[in-house]
Tab-separated table of C-alpha atoms in Angstrom:
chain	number	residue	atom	x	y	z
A	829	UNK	CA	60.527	-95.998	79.591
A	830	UNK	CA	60.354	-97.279	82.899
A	831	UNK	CA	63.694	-96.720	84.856
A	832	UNK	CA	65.188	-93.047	85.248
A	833	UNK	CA	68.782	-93.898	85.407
A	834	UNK	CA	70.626	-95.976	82.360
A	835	UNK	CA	74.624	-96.099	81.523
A	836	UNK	CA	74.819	-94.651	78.101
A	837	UNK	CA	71.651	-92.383	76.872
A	838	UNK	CA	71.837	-91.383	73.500
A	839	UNK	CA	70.383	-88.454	72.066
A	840	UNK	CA	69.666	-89.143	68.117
A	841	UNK	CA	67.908	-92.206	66.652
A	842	UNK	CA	69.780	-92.133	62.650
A	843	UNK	CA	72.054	-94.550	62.125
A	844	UNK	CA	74.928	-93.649	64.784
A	845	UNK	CA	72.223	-93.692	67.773
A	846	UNK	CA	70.745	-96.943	66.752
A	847	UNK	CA	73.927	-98.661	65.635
A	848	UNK	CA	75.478	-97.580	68.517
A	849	UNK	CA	72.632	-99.017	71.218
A	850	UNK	CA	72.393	-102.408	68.969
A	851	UNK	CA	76.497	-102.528	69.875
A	852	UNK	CA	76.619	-101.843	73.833
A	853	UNK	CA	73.111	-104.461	73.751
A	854	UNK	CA	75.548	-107.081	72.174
A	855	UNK	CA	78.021	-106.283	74.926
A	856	UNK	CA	75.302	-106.176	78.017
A	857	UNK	CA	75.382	-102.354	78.427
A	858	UNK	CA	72.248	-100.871	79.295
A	859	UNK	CA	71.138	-97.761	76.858
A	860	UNK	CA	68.234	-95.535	75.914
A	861	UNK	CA	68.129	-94.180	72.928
A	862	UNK	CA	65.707	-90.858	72.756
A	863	UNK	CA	64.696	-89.801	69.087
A	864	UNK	CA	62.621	-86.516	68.419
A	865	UNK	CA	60.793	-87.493	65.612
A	866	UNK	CA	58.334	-90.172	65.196
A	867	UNK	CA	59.027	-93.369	63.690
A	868	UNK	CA	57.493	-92.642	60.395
A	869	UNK	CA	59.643	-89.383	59.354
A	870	UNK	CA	62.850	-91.323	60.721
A	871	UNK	CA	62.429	-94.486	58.061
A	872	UNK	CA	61.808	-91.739	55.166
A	873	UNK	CA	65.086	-89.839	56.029
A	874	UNK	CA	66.989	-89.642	52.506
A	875	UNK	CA	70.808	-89.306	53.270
A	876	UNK	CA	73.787	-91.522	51.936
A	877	UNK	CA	73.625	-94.826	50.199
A	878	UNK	CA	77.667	-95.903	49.983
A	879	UNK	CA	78.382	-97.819	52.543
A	880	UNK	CA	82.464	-98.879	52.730
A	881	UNK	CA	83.640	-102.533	53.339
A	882	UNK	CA	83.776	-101.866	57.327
A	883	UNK	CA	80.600	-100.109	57.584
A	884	UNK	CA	78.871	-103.172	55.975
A	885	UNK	CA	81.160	-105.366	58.148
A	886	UNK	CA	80.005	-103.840	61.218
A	887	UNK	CA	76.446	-104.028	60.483
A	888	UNK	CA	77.140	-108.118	59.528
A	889	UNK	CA	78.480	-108.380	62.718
A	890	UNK	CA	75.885	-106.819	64.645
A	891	UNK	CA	72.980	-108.544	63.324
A	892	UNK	CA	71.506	-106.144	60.860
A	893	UNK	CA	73.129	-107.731	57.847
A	894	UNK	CA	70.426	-110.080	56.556
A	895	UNK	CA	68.643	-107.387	54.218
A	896	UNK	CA	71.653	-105.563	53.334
A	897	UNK	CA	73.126	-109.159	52.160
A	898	UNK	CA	69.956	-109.236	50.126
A	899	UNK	CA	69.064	-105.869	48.561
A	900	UNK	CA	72.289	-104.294	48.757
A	901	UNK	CA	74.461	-103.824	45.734
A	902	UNK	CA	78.253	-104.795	45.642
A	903	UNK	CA	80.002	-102.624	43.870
A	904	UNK	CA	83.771	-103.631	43.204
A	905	UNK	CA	84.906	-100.322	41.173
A	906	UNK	CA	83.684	-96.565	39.956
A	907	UNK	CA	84.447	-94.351	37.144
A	908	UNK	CA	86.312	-90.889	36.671
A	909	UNK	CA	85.035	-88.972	33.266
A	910	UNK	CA	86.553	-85.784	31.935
A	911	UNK	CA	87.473	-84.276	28.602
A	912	UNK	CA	85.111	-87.192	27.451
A	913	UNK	CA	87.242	-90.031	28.436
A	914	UNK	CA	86.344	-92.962	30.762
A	915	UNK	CA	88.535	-94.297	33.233
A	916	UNK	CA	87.010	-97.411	35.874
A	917	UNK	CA	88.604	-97.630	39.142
A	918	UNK	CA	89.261	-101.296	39.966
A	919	UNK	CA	88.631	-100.778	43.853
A	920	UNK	CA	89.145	-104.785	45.356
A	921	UNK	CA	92.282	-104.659	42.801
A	922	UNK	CA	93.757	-101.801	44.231
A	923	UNK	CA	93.095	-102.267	47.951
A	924	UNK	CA	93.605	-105.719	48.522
A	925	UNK	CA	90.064	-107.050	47.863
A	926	UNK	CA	87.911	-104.037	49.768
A	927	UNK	CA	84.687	-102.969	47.953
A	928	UNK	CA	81.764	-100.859	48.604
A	929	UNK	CA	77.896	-101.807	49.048
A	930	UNK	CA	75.208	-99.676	47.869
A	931	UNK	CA	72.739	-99.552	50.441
A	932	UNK	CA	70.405	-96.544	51.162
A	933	UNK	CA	70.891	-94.977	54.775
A	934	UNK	CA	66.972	-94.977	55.029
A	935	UNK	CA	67.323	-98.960	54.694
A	936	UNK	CA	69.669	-99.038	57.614
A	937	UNK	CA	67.715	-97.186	59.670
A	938	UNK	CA	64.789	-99.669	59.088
A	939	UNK	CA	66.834	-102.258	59.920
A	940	UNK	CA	68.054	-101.786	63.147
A	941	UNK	CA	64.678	-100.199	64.403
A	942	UNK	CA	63.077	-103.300	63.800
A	943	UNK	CA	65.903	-105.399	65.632
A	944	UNK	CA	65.712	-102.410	68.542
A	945	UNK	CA	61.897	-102.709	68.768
A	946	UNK	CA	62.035	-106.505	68.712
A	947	UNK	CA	65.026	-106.934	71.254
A	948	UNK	CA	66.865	-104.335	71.859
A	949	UNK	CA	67.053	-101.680	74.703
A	950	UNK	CA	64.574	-99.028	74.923
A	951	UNK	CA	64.006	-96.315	71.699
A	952	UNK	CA	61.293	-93.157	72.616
A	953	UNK	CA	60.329	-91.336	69.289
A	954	UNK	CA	58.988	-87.853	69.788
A	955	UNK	CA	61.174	-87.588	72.843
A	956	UNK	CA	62.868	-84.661	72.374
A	957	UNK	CA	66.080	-83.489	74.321
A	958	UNK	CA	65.368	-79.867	75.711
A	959	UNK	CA	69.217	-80.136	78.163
A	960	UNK	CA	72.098	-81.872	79.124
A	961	UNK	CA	73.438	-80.834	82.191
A	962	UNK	CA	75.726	-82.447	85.300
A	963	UNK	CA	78.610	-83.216	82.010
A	964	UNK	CA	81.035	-82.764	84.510
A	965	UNK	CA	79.210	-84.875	87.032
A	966	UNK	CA	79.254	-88.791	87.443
A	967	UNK	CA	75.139	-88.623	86.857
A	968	UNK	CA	75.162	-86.402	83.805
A	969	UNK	CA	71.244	-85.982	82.984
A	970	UNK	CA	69.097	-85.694	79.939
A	971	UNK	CA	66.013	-83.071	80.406
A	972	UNK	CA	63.524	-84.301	77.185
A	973	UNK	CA	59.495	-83.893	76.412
A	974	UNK	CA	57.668	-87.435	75.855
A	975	UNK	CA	54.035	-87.394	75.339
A	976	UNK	CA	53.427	-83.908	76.252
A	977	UNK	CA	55.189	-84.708	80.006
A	978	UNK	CA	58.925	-83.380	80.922
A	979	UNK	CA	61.372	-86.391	82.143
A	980	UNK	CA	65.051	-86.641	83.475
A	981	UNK	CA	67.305	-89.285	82.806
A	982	UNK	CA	70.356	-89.869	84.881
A	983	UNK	CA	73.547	-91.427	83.055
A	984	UNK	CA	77.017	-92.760	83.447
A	985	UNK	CA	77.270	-91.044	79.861
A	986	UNK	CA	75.178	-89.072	77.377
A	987	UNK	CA	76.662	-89.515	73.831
A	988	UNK	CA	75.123	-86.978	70.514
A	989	UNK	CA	73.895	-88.641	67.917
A	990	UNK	CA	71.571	-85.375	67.118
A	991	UNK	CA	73.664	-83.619	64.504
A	992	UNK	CA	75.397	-80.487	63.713
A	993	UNK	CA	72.315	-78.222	65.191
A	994	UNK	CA	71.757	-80.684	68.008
A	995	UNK	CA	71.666	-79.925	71.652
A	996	UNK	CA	74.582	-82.152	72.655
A	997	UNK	CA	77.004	-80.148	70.850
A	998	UNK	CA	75.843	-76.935	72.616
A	999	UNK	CA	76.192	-78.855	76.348
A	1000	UNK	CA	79.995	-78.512	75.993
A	1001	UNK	CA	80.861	-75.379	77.213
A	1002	UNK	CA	82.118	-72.799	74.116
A	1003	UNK	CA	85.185	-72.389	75.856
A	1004	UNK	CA	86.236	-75.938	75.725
A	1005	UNK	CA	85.886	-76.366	72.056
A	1006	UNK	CA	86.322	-75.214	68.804
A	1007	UNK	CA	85.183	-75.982	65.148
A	1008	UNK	CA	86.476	-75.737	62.046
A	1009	UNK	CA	85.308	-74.809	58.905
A	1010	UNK	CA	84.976	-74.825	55.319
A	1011	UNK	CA	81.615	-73.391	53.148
A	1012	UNK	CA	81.717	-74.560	49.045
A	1013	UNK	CA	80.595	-71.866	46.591
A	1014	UNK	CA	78.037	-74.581	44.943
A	1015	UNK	CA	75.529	-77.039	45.819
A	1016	UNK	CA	74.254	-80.145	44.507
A	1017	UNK	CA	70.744	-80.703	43.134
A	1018	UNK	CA	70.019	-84.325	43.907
A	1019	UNK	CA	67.015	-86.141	42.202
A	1020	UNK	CA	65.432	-89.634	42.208
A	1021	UNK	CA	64.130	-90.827	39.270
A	1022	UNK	CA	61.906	-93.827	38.651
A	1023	UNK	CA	65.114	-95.153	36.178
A	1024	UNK	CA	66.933	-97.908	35.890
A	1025	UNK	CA	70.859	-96.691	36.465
A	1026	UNK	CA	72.966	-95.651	33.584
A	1027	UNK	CA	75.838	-97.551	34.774
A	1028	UNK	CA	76.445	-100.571	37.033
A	1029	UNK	CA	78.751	-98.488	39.171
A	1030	UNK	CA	79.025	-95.128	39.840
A	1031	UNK	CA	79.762	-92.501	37.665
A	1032	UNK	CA	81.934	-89.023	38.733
A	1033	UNK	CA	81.974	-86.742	35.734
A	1034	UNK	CA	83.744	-83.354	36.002
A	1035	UNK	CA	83.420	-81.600	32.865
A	1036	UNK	CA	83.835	-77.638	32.245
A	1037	UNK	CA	79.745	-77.245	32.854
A	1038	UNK	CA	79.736	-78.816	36.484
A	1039	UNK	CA	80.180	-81.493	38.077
A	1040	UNK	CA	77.708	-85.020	38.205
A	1041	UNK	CA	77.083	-87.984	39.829
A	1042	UNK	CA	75.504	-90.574	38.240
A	1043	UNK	CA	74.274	-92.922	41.161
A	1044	UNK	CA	71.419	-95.717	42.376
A	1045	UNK	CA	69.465	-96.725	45.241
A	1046	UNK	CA	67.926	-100.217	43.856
A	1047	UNK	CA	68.366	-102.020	40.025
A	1048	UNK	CA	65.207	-99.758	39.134
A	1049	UNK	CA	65.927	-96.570	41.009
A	1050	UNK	CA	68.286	-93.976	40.138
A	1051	UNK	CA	70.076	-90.915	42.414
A	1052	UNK	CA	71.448	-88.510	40.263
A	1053	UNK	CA	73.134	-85.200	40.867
A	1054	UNK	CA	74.521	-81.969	39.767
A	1055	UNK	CA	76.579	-79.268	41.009
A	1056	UNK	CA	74.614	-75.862	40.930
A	1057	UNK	CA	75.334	-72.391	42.284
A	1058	UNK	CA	74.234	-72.069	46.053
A	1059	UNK	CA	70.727	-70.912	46.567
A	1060	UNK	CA	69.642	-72.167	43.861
A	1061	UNK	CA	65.530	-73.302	43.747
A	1062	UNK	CA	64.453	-76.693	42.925
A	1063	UNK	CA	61.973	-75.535	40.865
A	1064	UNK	CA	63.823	-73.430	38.347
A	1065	UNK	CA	65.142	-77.246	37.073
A	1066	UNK	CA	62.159	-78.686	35.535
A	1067	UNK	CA	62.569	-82.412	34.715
A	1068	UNK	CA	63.960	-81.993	30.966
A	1069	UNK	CA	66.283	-79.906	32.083
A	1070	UNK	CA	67.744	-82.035	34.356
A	1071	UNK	CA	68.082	-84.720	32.206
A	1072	UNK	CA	69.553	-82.738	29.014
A	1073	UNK	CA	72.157	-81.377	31.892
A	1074	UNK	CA	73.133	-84.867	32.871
A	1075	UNK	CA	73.401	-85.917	29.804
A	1076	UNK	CA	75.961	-83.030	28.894
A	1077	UNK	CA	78.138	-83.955	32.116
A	1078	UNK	CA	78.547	-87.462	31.366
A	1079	UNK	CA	78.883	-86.922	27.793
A	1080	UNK	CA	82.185	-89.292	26.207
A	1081	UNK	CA	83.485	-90.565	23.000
A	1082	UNK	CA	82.093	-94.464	23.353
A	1083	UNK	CA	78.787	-96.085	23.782
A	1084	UNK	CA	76.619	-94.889	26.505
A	1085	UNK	CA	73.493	-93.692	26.734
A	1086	UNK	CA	71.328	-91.872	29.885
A	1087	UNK	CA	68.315	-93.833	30.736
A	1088	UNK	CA	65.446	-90.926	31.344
A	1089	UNK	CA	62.783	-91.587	33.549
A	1090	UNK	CA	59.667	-89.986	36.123
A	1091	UNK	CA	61.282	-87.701	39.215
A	1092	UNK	CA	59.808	-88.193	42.074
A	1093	UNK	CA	62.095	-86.117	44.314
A	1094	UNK	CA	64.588	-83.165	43.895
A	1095	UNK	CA	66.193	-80.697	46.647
A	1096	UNK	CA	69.497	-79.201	47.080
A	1097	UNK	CA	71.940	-79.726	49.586
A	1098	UNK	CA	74.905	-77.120	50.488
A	1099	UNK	CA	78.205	-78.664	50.919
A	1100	UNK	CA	80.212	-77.709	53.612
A	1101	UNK	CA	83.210	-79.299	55.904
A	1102	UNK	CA	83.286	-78.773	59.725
A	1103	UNK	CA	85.121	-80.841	62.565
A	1104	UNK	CA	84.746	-80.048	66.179
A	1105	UNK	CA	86.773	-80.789	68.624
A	1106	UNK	CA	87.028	-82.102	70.883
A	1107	UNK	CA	84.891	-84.847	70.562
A	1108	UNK	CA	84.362	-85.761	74.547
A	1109	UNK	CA	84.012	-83.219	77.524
A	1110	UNK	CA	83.733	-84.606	80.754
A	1111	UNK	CA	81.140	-87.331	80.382
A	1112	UNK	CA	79.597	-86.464	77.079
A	1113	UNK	CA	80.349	-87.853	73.923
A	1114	UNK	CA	79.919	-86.749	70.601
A	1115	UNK	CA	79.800	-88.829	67.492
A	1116	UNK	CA	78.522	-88.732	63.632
A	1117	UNK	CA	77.243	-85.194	62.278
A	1118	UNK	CA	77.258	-83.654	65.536
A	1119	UNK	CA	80.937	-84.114	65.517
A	1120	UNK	CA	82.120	-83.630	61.946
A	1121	UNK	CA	80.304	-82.787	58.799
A	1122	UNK	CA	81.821	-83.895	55.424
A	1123	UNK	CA	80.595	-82.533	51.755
A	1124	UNK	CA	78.874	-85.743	49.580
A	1125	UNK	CA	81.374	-85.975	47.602
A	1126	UNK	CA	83.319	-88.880	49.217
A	1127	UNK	CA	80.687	-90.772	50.355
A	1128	UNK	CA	81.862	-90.577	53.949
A	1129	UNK	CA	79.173	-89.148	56.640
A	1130	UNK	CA	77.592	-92.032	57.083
A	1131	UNK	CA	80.632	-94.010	57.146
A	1132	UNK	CA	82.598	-91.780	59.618
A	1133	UNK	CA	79.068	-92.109	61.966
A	1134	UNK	CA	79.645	-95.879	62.044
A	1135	UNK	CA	83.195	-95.623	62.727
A	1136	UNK	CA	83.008	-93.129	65.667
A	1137	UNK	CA	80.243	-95.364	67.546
A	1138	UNK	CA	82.295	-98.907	66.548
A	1139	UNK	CA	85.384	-97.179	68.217
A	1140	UNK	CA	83.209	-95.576	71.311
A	1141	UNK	CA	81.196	-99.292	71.846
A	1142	UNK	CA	84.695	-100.884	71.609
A	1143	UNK	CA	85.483	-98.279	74.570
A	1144	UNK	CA	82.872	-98.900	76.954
A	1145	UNK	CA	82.482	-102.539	76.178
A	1146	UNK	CA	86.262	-102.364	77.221
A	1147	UNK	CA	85.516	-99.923	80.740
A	1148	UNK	CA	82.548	-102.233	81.495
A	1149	UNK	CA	84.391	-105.525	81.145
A	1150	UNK	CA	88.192	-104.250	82.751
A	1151	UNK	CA	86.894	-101.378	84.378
A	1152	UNK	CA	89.954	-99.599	82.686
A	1153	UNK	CA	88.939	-96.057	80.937
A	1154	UNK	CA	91.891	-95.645	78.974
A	1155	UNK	CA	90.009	-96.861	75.561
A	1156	UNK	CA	87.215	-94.044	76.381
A	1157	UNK	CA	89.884	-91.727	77.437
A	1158	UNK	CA	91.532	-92.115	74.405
A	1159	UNK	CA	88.090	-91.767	72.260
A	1160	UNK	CA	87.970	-87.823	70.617
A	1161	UNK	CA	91.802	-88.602	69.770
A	1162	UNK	CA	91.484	-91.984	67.725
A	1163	UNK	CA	88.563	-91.038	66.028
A	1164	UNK	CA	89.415	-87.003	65.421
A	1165	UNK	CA	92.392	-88.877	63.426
A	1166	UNK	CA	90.027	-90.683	61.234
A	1167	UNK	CA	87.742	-87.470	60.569
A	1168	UNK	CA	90.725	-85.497	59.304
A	1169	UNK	CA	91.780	-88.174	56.917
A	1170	UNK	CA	87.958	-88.492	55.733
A	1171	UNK	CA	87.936	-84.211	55.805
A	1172	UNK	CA	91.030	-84.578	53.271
A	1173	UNK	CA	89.747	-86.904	51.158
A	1174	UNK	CA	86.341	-85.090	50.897
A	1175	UNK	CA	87.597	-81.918	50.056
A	1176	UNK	CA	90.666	-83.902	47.411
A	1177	UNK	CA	87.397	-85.230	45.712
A	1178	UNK	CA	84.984	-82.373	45.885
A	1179	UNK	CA	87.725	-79.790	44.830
A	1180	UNK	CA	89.268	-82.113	42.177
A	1181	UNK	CA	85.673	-83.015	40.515
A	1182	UNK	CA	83.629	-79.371	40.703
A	1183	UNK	CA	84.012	-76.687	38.109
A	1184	UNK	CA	85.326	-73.246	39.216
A	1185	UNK	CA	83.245	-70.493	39.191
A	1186	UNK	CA	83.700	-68.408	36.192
A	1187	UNK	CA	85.757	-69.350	33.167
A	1188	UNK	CA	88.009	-71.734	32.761
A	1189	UNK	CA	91.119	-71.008	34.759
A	1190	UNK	CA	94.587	-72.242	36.470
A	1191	UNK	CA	92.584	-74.443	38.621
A	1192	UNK	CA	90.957	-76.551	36.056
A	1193	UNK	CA	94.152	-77.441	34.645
A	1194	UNK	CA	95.397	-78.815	38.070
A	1195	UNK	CA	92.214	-80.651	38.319
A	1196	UNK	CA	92.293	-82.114	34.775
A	1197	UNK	CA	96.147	-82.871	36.106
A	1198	UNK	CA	95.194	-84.443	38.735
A	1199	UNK	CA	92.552	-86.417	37.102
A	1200	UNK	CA	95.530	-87.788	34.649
A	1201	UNK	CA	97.851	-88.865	37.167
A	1202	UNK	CA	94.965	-90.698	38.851
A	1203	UNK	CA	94.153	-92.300	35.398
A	1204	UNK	CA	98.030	-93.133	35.086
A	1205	UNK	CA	99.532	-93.551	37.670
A	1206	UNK	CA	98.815	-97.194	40.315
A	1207	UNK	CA	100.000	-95.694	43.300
A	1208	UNK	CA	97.602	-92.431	42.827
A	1209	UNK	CA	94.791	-94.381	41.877
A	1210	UNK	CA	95.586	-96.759	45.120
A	1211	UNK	CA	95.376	-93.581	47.194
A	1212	UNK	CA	91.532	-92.566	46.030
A	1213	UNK	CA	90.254	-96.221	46.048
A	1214	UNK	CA	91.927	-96.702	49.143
A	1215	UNK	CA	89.802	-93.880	50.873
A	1216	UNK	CA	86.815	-94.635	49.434
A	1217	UNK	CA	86.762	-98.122	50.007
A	1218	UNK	CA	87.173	-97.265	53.796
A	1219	UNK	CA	90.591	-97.823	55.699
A	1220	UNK	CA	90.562	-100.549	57.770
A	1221	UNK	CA	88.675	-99.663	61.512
A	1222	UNK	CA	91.109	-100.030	64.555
């Protein structure tokens, strides 16, 4: 990599790590970005695909918007079914003309690699982080394994990009933070299928069996998914069954029909909430999943990554140009205020939309309730699209 010392390193190369180095580039901040995997398993990553008007904003302005402009889908509205009824969210209608972008995370990632590699600061894969230590130092340092060889790399700041189980998290001392959190009593089996979507936009179906999601990742590629009971195996949902289950869930009284095709992928993924905080100690920094972990059901990981590294570039950019810290000083607060909203919304969604366990019971009437009012009512439908569109980044 050539020089020991840099002003940010960051741990993580997924979409916060990268997005974050392509910002503090733009401003002239020096980086490294150090990424334990190799290139290969990074660009096959399968996470989110919804990206919210200032997610796809930010990219734009960054530089990495010329493929998303091209492949990505513009969606301007989604649709609520229960008890068998249909009801579309218009989303630029109802926020004042914000929409989303379908746009696989994986696709992202391949993006700003390429403009890294090409012209951006350096990026190790298969450098993996073993410490961080000096956080309460001016020099914090990063201990990591390249190539079989141990290195140390001297900072102004480390931020974590590396996730819930990362080392960065770990580096703050116990005593100076604390997590919350919140474990779901299902999961959701999530397939791709070699299928042309169902729908133009996406589809959230609670019904009395479970909730679905009836989603895409191109015009010929479908991402579907169903809630299941946790632990549940993969293979104990063979490829009919999957599809006769989807159908069920998205079952209503008008035209529309399930378009079946080959799966080429299933797993399940566990939903859970968590938020630690706080999200700086001394000089390290945490952002995306090794900050705050949101269930699916929102569509907002991904986007509350972007937002925590547009908020820290806007920080340092701001130290490096005024030499005033109160933007970074300010950091865990402004963004911790953001998280909470996107915490609420995810667990509105996933607790509104998923069956209860058992028969059915008081809470499935307040869900189908709820589901009415949102299908009635302007101001409560404003409320969802207004969240999932993304509020505005400050």
């Amino acid at each position: 990599m050539g020089a020991h010392h840099t002003t940010v390193g960051i741990i993580g190369g997924g979409p916060a790590g990268l997005l974050l180095a392509r910002l503090l580039h733009r401003s002239g901040i020096d980086c490294a970005v150090l990424e334990s995997r190799d290139r290969g398993y990074v660009e096959q990553r399968q996470r989110a695909g919804i990206l919210e008007q200032g997610t796809a904003d930010v990219l734009r302005a960054c530089g990495a918007g010329e493929r998303l402009d091209r492949e990505g889908l513009v969606h301007d509205g989604i649709e609520l079914r229960y008890d068998r009824r249909a009801h579309r969210l218009d989303l630029p209608a109802l926020t004042g003309g914000r929409r989303v972008t379908v746009y696989a995370q994986t696709e992202i990632v391949k993006d700003l690699i390429a403009l890294q590699l090409d012209s951006g600061p350096p990026l190790l894969f298969g450098a993996r982080a073993l410490a961080v230590t000096g956080a309460d130092t001016a020099s914090p340092r990063i201990h990591y394994r390249h190539e079989g060889r141990e290195h140390t790399l001297s900072c102004d700041y480390v931020v974590g990009c590396d996730g819930f189980h990362g080392i960065t998290r770990s580096a703050v001392p116990e005593r100076e933070r604390r997590t919350y959190e919140r474990r779901y009593p299902y999961s959701w089996l999530g397939v791709l299928a070699d299928a042309p979507p169902s729908s133009d936009e996406l589809i959230y179906a609670h019904s009395a069996r479970g909730f679905a999601l009836f989603s895409m990742r191109s015009p010929a590629v479908s991402r579907l998914y169903l809630q299941v009971p946790n632990g549940t195996d993969p293979a104990d949902w063979p490829d009919d069954r999957i599809w006769d289950e989807l159908e069920a869930r998205g079952a209503v009284d008008g035209p529309w029909q399930l378009v079946r095709g080959p799966i080429t992928a299933k797993s399940v993924l566990p939903m859970r909430s968590s938020v630690t905080e706080p999200m700086r100690h001394g000089r390290i920094l945490l952002a995306g999943d090794a900050a705050h972990i949101v269930p699916p059901t929102g569509a907002k990981g991904l986007n509350l990554a972007v937002a925590d590294v547009t908020v820290l570039a806007r920080a340092l950019e701001h130290l490096h140009r005024t030499g005033s810290a109160e933007l970074l000083d300010a950091y865990s607060a402004t963004c911790l205020r953001r998280v909470w909203r996107a915490e609420h919304f995810s667990y509105f969604m996933t607790t509104t939309l998923h069956a209860p366990e058992g028969r059915p019971s008081f809470e499935t009437r307040l869900q189908r309730s709820q589901l009415d009012r949102i299908a009635t009512s302007r101001h409560a439908a404003a409320e969802l699209a207004e969240n999932y569109a993304g509020l505005p980044l400050r």
